[in-house]
PDB file of C-alpha atoms in Angstrom:
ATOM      1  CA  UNK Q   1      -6.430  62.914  26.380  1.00  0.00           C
ATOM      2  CA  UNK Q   2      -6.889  60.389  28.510  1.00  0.00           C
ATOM      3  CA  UNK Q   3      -5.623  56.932  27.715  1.00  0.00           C
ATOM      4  CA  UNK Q   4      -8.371  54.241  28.278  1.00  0.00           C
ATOM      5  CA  UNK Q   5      -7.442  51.459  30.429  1.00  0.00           C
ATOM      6  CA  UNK Q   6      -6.359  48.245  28.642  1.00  0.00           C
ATOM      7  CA  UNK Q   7      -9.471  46.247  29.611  1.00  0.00           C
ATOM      8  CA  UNK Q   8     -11.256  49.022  28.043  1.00  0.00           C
ATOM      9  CA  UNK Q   9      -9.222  48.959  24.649  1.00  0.00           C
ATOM     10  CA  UNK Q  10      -9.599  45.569  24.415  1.00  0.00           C
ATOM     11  CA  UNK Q  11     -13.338  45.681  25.004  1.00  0.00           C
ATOM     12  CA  UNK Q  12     -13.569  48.342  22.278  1.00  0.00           C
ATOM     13  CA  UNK Q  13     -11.358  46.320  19.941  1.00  0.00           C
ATOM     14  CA  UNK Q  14     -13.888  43.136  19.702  1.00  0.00           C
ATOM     15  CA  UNK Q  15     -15.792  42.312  16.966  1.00  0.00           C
ATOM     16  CA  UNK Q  16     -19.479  43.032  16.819  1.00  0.00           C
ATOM     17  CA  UNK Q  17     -21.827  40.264  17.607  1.00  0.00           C
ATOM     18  CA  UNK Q  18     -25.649  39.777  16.625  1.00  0.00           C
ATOM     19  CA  UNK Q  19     -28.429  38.583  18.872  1.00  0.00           C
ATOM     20  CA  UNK Q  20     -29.000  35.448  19.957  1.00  0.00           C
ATOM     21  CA  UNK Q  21     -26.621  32.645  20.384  1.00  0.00           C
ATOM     22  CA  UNK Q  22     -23.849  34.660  18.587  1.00  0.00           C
ATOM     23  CA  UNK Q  23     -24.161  37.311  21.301  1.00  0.00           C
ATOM     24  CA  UNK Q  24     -23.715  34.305  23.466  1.00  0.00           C
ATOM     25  CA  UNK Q  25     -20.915  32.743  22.499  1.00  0.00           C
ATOM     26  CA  UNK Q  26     -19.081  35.750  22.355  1.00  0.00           C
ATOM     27  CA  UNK Q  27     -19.625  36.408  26.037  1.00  0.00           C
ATOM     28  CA  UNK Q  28     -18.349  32.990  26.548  1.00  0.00           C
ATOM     29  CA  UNK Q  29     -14.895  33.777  24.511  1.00  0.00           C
ATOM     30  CA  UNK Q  30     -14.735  36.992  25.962  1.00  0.00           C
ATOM     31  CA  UNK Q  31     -15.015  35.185  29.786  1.00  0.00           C
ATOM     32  CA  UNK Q  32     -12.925  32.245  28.657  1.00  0.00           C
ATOM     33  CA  UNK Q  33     -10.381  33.064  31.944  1.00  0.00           C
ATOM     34  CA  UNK Q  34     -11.796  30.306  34.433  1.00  0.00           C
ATOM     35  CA  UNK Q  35     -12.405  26.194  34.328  1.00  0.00           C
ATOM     36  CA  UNK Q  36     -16.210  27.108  34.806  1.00  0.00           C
ATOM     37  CA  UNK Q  37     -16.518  29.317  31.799  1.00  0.00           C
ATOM     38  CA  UNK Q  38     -14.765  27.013  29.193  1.00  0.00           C
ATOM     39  CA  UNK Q  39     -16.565  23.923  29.896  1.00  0.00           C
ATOM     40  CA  UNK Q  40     -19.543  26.120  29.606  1.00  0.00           C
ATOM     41  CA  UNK Q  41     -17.827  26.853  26.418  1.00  0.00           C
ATOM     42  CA  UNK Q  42     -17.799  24.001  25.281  1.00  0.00           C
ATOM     43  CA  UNK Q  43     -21.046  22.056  26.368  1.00  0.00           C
ATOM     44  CA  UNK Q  44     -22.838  24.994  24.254  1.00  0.00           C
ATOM     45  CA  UNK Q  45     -20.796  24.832  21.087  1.00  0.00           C
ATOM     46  CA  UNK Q  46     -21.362  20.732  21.385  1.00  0.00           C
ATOM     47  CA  UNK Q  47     -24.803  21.536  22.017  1.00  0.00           C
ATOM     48  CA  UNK Q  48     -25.148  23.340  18.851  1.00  0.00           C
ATOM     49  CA  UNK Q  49     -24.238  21.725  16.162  1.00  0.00           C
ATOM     50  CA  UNK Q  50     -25.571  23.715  13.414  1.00  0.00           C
ATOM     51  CA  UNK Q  51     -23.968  27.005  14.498  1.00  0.00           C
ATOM     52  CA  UNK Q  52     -20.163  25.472  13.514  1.00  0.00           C
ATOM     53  CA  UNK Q  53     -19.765  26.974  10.840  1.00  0.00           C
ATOM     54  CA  UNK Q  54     -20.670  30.457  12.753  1.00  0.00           C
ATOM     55  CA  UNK Q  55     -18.902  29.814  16.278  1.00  0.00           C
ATOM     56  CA  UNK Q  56     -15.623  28.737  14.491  1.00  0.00           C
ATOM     57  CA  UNK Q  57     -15.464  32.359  12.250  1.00  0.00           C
ATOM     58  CA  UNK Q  58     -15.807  34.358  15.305  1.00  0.00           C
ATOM     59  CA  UNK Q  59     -13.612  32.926  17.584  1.00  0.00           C
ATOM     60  CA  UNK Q  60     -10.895  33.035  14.342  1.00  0.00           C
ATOM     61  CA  UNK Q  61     -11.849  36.725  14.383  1.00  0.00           C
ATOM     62  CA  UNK Q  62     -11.735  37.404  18.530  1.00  0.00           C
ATOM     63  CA  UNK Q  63      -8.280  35.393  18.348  1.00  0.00           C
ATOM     64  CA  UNK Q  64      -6.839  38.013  15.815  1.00  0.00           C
ATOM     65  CA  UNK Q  65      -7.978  41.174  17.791  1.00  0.00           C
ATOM     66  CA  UNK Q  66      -7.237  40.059  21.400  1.00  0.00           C
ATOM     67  CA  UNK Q  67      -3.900  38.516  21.899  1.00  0.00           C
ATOM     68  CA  UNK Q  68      -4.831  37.671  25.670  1.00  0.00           C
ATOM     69  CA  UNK Q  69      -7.574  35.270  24.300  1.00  0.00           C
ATOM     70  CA  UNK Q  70      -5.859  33.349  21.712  1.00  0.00           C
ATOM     71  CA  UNK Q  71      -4.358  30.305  23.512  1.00  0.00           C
ATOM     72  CA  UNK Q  72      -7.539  29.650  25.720  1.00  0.00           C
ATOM     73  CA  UNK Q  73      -9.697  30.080  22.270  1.00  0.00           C
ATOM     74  CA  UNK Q  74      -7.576  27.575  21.094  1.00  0.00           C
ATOM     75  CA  UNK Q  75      -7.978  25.162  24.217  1.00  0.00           C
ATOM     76  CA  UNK Q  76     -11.333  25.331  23.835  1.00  0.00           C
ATOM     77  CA  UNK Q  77     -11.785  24.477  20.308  1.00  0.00           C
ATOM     78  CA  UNK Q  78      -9.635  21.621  21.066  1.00  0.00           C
ATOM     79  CA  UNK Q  79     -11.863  20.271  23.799  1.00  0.00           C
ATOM     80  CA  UNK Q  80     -15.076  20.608  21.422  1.00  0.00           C
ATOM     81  CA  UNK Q  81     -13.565  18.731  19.039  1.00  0.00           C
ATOM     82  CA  UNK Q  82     -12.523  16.247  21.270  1.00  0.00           C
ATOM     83  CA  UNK Q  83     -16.113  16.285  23.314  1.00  0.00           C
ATOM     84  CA  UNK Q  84     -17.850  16.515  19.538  1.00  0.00           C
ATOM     85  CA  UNK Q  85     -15.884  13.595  18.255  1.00  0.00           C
ATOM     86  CA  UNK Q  86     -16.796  11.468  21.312  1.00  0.00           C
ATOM     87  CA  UNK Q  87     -20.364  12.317  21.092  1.00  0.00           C
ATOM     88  CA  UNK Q  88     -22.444   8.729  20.708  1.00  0.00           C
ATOM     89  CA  UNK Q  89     -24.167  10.105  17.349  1.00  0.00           C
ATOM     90  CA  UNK Q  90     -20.815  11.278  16.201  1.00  0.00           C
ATOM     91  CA  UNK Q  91     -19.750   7.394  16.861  1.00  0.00           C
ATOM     92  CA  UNK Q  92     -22.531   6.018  15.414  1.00  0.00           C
ATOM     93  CA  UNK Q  93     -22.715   7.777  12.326  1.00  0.00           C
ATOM     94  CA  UNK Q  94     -18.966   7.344  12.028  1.00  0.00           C
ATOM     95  CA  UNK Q  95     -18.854  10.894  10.316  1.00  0.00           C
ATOM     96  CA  UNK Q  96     -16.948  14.149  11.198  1.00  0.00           C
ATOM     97  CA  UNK Q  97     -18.798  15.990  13.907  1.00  0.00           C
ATOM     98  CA  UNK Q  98     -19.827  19.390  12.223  1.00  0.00           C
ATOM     99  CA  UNK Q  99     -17.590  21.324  14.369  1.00  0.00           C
ATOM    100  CA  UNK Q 100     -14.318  19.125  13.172  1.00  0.00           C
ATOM    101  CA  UNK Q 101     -15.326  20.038   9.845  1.00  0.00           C
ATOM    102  CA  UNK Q 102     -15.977  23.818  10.667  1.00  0.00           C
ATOM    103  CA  UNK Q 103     -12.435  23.819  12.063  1.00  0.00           C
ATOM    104  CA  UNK Q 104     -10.540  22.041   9.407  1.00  0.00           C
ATOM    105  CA  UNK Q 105     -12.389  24.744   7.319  1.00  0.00           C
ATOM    106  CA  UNK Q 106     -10.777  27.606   8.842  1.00  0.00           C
ATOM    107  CA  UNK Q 107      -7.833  25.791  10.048  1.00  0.00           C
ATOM    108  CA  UNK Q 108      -5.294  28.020   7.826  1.00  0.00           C
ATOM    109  CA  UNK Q 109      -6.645  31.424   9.181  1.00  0.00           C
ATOM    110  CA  UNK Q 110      -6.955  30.168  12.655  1.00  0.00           C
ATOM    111  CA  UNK Q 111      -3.595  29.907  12.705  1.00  0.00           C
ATOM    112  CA  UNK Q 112      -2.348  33.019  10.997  1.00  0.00           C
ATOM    113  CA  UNK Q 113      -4.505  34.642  13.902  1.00  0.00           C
ATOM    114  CA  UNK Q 114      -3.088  32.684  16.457  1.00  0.00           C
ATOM    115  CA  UNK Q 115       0.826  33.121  15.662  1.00  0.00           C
ATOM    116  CA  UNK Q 116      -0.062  37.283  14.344  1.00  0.00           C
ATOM    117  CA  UNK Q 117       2.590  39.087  15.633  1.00  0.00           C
ATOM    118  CA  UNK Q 118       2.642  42.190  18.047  1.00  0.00           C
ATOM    119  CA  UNK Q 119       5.179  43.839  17.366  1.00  0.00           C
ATOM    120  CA  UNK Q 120       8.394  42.780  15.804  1.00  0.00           C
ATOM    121  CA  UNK Q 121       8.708  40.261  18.489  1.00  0.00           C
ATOM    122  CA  UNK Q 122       7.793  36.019  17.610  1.00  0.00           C
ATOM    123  CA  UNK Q 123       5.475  34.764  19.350  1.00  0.00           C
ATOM    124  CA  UNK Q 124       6.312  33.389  22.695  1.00  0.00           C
ATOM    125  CA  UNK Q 125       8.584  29.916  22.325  1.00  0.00           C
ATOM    126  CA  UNK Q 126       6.376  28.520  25.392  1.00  0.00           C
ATOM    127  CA  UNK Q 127       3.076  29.550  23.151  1.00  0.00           C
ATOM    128  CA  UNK Q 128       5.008  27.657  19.896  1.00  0.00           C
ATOM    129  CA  UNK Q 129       5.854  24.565  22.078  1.00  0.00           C
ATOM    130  CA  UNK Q 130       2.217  24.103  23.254  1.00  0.00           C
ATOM    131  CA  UNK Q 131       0.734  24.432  19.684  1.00  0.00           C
ATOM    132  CA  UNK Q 132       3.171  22.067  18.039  1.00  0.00           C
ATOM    133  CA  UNK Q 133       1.848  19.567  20.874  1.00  0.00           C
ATOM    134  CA  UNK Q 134      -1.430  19.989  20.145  1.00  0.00           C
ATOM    135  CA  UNK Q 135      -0.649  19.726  16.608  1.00  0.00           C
ATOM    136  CA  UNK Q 136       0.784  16.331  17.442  1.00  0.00           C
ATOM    137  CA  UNK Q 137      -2.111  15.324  19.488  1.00  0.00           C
ATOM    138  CA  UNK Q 138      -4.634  16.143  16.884  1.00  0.00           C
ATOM    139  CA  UNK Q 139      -3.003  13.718  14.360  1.00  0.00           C
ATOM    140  CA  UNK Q 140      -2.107  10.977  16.636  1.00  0.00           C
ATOM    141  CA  UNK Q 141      -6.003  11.192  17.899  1.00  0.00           C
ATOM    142  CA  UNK Q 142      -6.865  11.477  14.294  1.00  0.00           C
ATOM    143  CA  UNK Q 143      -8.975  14.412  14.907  1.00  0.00           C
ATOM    144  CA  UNK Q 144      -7.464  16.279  11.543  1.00  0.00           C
ATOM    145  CA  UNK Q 145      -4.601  14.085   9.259  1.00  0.00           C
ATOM    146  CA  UNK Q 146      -1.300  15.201   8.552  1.00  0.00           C
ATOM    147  CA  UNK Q 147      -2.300  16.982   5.353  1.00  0.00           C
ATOM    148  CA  UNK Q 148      -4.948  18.950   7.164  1.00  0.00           C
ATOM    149  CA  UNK Q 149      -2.331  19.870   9.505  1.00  0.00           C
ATOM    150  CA  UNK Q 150       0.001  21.076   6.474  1.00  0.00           C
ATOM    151  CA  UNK Q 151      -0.665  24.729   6.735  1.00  0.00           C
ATOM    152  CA  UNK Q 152      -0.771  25.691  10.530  1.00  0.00           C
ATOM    153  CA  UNK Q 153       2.419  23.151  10.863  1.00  0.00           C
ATOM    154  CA  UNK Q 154       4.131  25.583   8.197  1.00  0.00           C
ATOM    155  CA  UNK Q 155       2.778  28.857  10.163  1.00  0.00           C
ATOM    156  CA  UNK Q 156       4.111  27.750  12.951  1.00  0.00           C
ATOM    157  CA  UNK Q 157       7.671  26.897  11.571  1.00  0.00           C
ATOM    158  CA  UNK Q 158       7.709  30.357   9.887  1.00  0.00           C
ATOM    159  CA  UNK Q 159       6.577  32.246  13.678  1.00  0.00           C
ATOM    160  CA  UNK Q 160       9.960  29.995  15.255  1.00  0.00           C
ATOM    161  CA  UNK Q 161      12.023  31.505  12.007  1.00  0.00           C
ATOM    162  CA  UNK Q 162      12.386  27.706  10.958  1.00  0.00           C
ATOM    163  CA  UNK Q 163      10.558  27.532   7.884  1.00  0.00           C
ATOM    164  CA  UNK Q 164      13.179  25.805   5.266  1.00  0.00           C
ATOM    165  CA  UNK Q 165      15.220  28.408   2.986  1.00  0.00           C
ATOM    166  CA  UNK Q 166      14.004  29.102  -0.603  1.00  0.00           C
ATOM    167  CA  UNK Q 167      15.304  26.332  -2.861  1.00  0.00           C
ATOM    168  CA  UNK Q 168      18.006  27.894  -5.268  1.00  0.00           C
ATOM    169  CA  UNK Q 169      17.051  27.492  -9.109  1.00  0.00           C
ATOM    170  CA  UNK Q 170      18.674  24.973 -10.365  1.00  0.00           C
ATOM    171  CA  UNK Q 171      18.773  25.251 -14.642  1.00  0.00           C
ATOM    172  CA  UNK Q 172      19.621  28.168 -16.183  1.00  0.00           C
ATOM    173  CA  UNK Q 173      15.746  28.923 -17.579  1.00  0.00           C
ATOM    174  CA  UNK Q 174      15.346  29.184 -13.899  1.00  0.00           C
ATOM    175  CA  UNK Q 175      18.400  31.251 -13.298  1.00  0.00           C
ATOM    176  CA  UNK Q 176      17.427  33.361 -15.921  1.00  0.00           C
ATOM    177  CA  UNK Q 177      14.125  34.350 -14.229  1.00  0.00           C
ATOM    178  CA  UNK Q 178      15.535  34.459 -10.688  1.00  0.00           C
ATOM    179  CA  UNK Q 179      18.082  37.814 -13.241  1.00  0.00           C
ATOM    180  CA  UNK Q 180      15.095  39.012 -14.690  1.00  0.00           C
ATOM    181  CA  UNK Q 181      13.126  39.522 -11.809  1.00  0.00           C
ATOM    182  CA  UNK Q 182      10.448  37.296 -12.376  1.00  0.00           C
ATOM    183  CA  UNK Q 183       9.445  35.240  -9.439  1.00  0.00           C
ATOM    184  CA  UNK Q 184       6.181  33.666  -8.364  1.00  0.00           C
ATOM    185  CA  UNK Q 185       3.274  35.600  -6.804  1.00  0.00           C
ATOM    186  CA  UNK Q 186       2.950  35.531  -3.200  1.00  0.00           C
ATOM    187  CA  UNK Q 187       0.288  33.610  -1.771  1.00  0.00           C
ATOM    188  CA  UNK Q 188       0.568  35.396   1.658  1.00  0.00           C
ATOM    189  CA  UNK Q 189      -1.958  38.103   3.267  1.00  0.00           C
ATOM    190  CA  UNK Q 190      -3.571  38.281   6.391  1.00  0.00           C
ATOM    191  CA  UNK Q 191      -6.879  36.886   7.543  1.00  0.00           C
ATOM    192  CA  UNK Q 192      -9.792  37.679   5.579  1.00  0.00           C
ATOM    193  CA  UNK Q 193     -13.835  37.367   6.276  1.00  0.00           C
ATOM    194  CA  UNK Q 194     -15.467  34.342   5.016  1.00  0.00           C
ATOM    195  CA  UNK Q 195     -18.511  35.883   3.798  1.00  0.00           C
ATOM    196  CA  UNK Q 196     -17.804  39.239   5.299  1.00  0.00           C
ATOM    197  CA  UNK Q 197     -18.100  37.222   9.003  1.00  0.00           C
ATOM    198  CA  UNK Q 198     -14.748  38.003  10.129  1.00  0.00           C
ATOM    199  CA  UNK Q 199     -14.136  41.808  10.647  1.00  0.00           C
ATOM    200  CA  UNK Q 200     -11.180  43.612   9.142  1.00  0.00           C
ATOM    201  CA  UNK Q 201      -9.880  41.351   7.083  1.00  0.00           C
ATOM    202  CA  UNK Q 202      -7.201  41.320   4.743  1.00  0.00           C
ATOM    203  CA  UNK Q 203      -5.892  39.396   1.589  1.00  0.00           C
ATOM    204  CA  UNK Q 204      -5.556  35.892   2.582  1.00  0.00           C
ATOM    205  CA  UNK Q 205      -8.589  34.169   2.418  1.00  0.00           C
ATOM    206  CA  UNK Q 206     -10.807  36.429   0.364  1.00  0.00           C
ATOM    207  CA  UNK Q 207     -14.023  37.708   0.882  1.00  0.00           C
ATOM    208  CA  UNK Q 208     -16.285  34.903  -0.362  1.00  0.00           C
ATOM    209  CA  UNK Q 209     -16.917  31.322   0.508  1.00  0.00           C
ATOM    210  CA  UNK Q 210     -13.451  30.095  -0.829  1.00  0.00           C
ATOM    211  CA  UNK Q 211     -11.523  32.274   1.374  1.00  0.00           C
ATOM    212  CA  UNK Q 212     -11.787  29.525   4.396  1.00  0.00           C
ATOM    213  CA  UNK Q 213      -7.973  28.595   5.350  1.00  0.00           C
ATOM    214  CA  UNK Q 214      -7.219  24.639   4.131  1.00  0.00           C
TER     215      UNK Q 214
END
């Protein structure tokens, strides 16, 4: 059989949009390669508002199934946020532009699509670097706080194999379960649809509304 070019496998390997603005912005994440096409990026996702909610979940699911995409998705979301934020009605309401809140929503499984591995390989340190500076920029702006920050700061230590060892139990009641077996359940999973948006899905977030990452 013939082995379809990688272009092509990746192209098969989207996610299925709808009509409409959704089949839009997925052309736009899909083009996401040049200057041109994320500023057009990101004057339509500032231009619409009330599609947050919807823009954020796919480009969390177009991140998980296309490696190549999921720094420049990322860039882009942070320019939104930062074009949102400065918006004059964003500044005059003195509220979180609806976007901000869309991606605080999903921040967890944003970033457990980001850092996925493929392979057994880590992600690249360069790639780690750049999202622990973004990280820092998105506090220091005060785009998201530190506790918003909380769970992609801990993905990210666990993708550079830093994540802080286990604590030892230290009484014997605790000792005793560590013998016995008995250990807390794992909280883990992959990324899951919020309301069936995001495609193939795992445990993580659940299937309904309260699966969004945060």
């Amino acid at each position: 059989l013939l082995k379809a070019p990688r272009g092509v496998a990746d192209l098969l390997a989207m996610p299925p949009v709808a009509a409409g603005d959704a089949a839009k912005w997925a052309l736009l994440l899909r083009q996401l390669g040049t200057t041109s096409s994320m500023e057009e990026a990101v004057v339509f996702a500032v231009e619409n508002p009330g599609k947050a909610d919807e823009f954020v979940a796919a480009a969390v699911s177009w991140m998980r199934v296309n490696a190549g995409l999921r720094m420049r998705i990322l860039m882009a979301i942070d320019q939104i946020c930062a074009r949102a934020s400065a918006a004059p009605s964003a500044e005059a309401s003195g509220s979180r532009p609806a976007f901000v809140n869309a991606v605080r929503a999903y921040m967890t499984l944003m970033f457990k699509a980001l850092l996925l591995r493929d392979g057994p390989t880590q992600p690249p340190a360069d790639m780690t670097v750049r999202v622990r500076k973004l990280l820092q920029k998105w506090e220091k702006r005060g785009t998201f706080s530190a506790a918003e920050l909380g769970d992609a700061r801990s993905l990210l230590d666990a993708a550079e194999g830093t994540a802080p060892a286990a604590a030892q139990p230290t009484d014997r009641g605790a000792r005793h379960e560590e013998e016995a077996g008995i250990r807390p359940g794992s909280s883990g999973g992959d990324i899951s649809a919020r309301g069936g948006r995001i495609a193939g899905g795992g445990g993580g977030g659940g299937g309904t509304g309260s699966g969004r990452g945060g």
